[in-house]
XYZ file of C-alpha atoms in Angstrom:
260
model
C -31.050 -6.267 -23.902
C -29.647 -3.434 -26.003
C -30.560 -1.641 -29.205
C -28.693 -2.200 -32.458
C -26.800 1.084 -32.202
C -26.705 1.274 -28.411
C -25.199 -0.378 -25.385
C -25.779 -0.483 -21.642
C -23.057 -0.052 -19.030
C -24.178 -0.795 -15.454
C -22.037 0.856 -12.767
C -22.129 -1.001 -9.433
C -21.099 1.050 -6.417
C -19.576 -1.585 -4.147
C -18.747 -0.927 -0.495
C -16.732 -3.933 0.694
C -16.193 -2.650 4.237
C -19.507 -0.855 4.864
C -17.824 2.534 5.093
C -20.834 4.467 3.791
C -23.515 1.794 3.385
C -25.831 -0.233 5.593
C -24.139 -3.525 4.684
C -20.771 -4.779 3.467
C -21.621 -6.004 -0.004
C -20.282 -7.475 -3.233
C -22.460 -6.856 -6.297
C -20.949 -9.260 -8.818
C -23.218 -12.139 -7.899
C -26.350 -10.032 -8.345
C -25.259 -9.258 -11.900
C -24.320 -12.871 -12.580
C -27.852 -13.929 -11.592
C -29.135 -11.836 -14.502
C -26.302 -12.878 -16.880
C -24.609 -9.478 -16.926
C -20.832 -9.801 -17.543
C -18.663 -7.902 -15.072
C -15.645 -5.670 -15.724
C -13.416 -4.756 -12.775
C -11.123 -1.747 -13.379
C -7.932 -1.355 -11.339
C -7.604 2.401 -11.753
C -8.690 5.554 -13.547
C -7.194 4.507 -16.890
C -9.004 1.183 -16.666
C -12.300 2.951 -15.980
C -11.993 4.815 -19.287
C -10.708 1.797 -21.244
C -13.142 -0.703 -19.752
C -16.008 1.731 -20.306
C -15.288 1.855 -24.040
C -14.689 -1.890 -24.108
C -17.908 -2.539 -22.178
C -20.049 -0.498 -24.562
C -18.572 -2.286 -27.577
C -19.143 -5.650 -25.905
C -22.718 -4.700 -24.993
C -23.524 -3.512 -28.494
C -22.135 -6.665 -30.124
C -23.572 -9.264 -27.756
C -26.848 -7.545 -26.905
C -26.036 -7.968 -23.188
C -25.867 -5.333 -20.497
C -22.316 -5.048 -19.106
C -21.403 -4.245 -15.498
C -18.531 -2.002 -14.361
C -17.487 -2.559 -10.736
C -16.889 0.677 -8.840
C -15.170 0.803 -5.431
C -13.996 3.999 -3.773
C -10.325 3.012 -4.129
C -10.639 3.340 -7.908
C -13.526 5.808 -8.266
C -12.444 8.369 -5.669
C -9.039 8.768 -7.296
C -7.164 11.006 -9.685
C -4.509 10.093 -12.220
C -2.836 11.139 -15.443
C -4.414 9.121 -18.227
C -4.181 8.678 -21.968
C -7.228 9.824 -23.940
C -5.884 8.940 -27.373
C -8.910 7.879 -29.404
C -6.867 5.051 -30.949
C -5.778 3.669 -27.558
C -8.506 1.034 -27.531
C -9.600 -0.555 -30.801
C -12.033 -3.467 -30.601
C -12.260 -6.251 -33.155
C -15.478 -7.839 -34.380
C -15.062 -11.634 -34.121
C -14.584 -13.157 -37.554
C -15.610 -16.674 -36.516
C -19.010 -15.842 -35.028
C -22.120 -15.847 -37.199
C -24.975 -13.683 -35.961
C -28.366 -15.428 -35.917
C -31.249 -14.297 -38.070
C -32.594 -11.054 -36.634
C -29.402 -10.327 -34.687
C -29.015 -10.258 -30.905
C -30.669 -7.000 -29.954
C -34.110 -6.177 -28.611
C -37.059 -6.266 -30.964
C -40.828 -6.030 -30.742
C -42.711 -8.171 -30.076
C -40.277 -10.238 -27.990
C -41.599 -12.742 -25.468
C -39.649 -13.710 -22.302
C -39.267 -17.236 -23.694
C -37.721 -15.918 -26.901
C -35.392 -13.671 -24.905
C -34.257 -16.582 -22.742
C -33.570 -18.823 -25.729
C -31.657 -16.039 -27.520
C -29.555 -15.396 -24.392
C -28.379 -18.974 -23.974
C -28.190 -20.027 -27.607
C -26.637 -16.896 -29.101
C -25.873 -13.938 -26.797
C -23.604 -15.777 -24.344
C -21.667 -17.452 -27.205
C -21.349 -14.000 -28.838
C -20.010 -12.652 -25.550
C -17.408 -15.430 -25.398
C -16.379 -14.843 -29.019
C -15.941 -11.096 -28.455
C -13.848 -11.520 -25.304
C -11.643 -14.092 -27.039
C -11.103 -11.766 -30.022
C -10.435 -8.774 -27.738
C -8.390 -10.117 -24.796
C -8.824 -7.949 -21.736
C -6.995 -10.322 -19.363
C -3.227 -10.389 -19.749
C 0.156 -11.383 -18.361
C 1.581 -8.335 -16.587
C 4.785 -9.581 -14.994
C 7.197 -12.505 -15.186
C 7.791 -15.171 -17.795
C 5.056 -17.326 -19.291
C 6.836 -20.489 -18.094
C 7.091 -19.441 -14.418
C 6.029 -22.185 -11.958
C 4.161 -19.801 -9.619
C 1.253 -17.811 -11.017
C -0.639 -15.023 -9.267
C -4.108 -14.063 -10.525
C -5.865 -10.892 -9.403
C -8.329 -8.210 -10.493
C -9.347 -4.617 -9.826
C -8.214 -3.065 -6.539
C -6.683 -6.361 -5.439
C -4.413 -6.312 -8.487
C -3.026 -2.952 -7.363
C -2.551 -4.372 -3.862
C -0.578 -7.281 -5.324
C 1.636 -4.920 -7.299
C 2.191 -2.859 -4.155
C 3.057 -5.962 -2.124
C 5.524 -7.084 -4.792
C 7.068 -3.631 -4.777
C 7.501 -3.802 -0.992
C 9.240 -7.146 -1.484
C 11.441 -5.487 -4.131
C 10.100 -7.775 -6.851
C 10.028 -6.141 -10.270
C 9.629 -7.865 -13.628
C 13.271 -8.897 -13.753
C 13.214 -10.283 -10.218
C 9.887 -12.033 -10.870
C 11.415 -13.902 -13.809
C 14.397 -14.849 -11.653
C 12.134 -16.130 -8.859
C 9.763 -17.948 -11.207
C 6.710 -15.753 -10.543
C 4.180 -14.518 -13.088
C 1.239 -12.159 -12.585
C -2.067 -12.264 -14.475
C -4.436 -9.299 -14.443
C -8.097 -10.158 -14.963
C -10.227 -7.380 -16.454
C -13.446 -9.392 -16.695
C -13.882 -11.587 -13.593
C -17.140 -13.052 -14.938
C -17.412 -14.881 -17.183
C -13.700 -15.657 -17.019
C -12.152 -16.099 -20.476
C -10.892 -19.715 -20.568
C -8.407 -19.712 -23.466
C -6.060 -17.047 -22.087
C -6.356 -18.524 -18.590
C -5.302 -21.980 -19.791
C -2.344 -20.411 -21.590
C -1.318 -18.565 -18.422
C -1.725 -21.688 -16.258
C 0.322 -23.844 -18.627
C 3.578 -24.902 -16.983
C 2.623 -23.563 -13.548
C 2.645 -25.850 -10.536
C 0.696 -23.450 -8.308
C -1.780 -20.620 -8.880
C -2.525 -18.063 -6.149
C -5.810 -16.183 -6.640
C -5.950 -12.851 -4.812
C -9.392 -11.195 -4.686
C -11.507 -9.416 -2.100
C -14.721 -10.931 -0.701
C -15.987 -14.247 -2.141
C -13.822 -16.289 -4.493
C -15.524 -15.497 -7.794
C -12.412 -15.926 -9.949
C -11.018 -18.804 -7.906
C -14.143 -20.935 -8.419
C -14.015 -20.371 -12.183
C -10.291 -21.148 -12.366
C -10.956 -24.491 -10.673
C -13.814 -25.243 -13.051
C -11.894 -24.278 -16.202
C -8.730 -26.206 -15.283
C -10.489 -29.231 -13.790
C -9.327 -32.417 -15.479
C -6.417 -30.743 -17.287
C -3.207 -32.711 -17.584
C -0.684 -31.494 -14.971
C -3.199 -28.977 -13.624
C -1.608 -26.643 -11.064
C -2.561 -26.518 -7.408
C -4.982 -23.638 -6.840
C -5.148 -21.677 -3.596
C -6.919 -18.469 -2.692
C -9.418 -18.083 0.098
C -7.836 -21.136 1.715
C -4.245 -22.341 1.523
C -3.118 -25.864 0.686
C -3.755 -26.945 4.292
C -7.290 -25.592 4.433
C -6.408 -22.578 6.573
C -7.693 -19.093 5.755
C -5.253 -17.298 3.450
C -7.285 -14.409 2.017
C -10.419 -13.931 4.161
C -13.876 -13.376 2.684
C -14.828 -10.715 5.218
C -13.397 -7.216 5.412
C -10.846 -5.981 2.908
C -7.379 -6.881 1.683
C -4.441 -4.554 1.334
C -0.774 -4.753 0.470
C 0.350 -4.659 4.104
C -1.726 -7.695 5.075
C 0.418 -10.378 6.629
C -0.723 -12.886 3.984
C 1.331 -11.001 1.383
C 4.445 -12.354 3.076
C 3.677 -15.679 1.418
C 5.187 -14.278 -1.770
C 8.502 -14.045 0.033
C 8.572 -17.797 0.500
């Protein structure tokens, strides 16, 4: 947990292709096992913004917050905005804190911590993310029939692939394509996702390694009226589209699917 005036940001150094590690790994699931929400920045600006967002989220919910770090985003330089008013978080107005708050206290038994986590801290997390949307539509019209969902490095790869295909925002609207950038891949915020998926007939989830976002998209949209077809690791025929092993990049042959 966290203190009343503190916050904990956990940086995970992920090495998807075992370039400087003993294994090719993906840390999100380790954090999920301990109920630590995960932020996945797509660049240097995101690292700064998500860091501030993560501390605010941690302080409010009492949860530790993870920040995924891969060399494509960490070992990089960029011109960024450091305006102190760039990121302003909002305290949810519809969430009532329980007696004693959500932060650590003494004495505090493991049983009390577990009950507080499930009954109050996770709902507080959901309320904060809903009040401060970090996932957003980045390209195309909201009514486009084809939706692409991505996060972190993979989001930049998608943008690069679209650029190679000469698809900008204007062309995306003409072709009926929309792009959704996920800042927090777990837990995935359901309200904004449902709004993005509305009117789409197909959603393509692009993410490296295991399908963390894809599984949640299926769960959130399951049973919805006119739910779109969802593809990601496998295509509609059950063939591998975006493999679990290795890494993805904009020049991968699978990106040619966007051209069809």
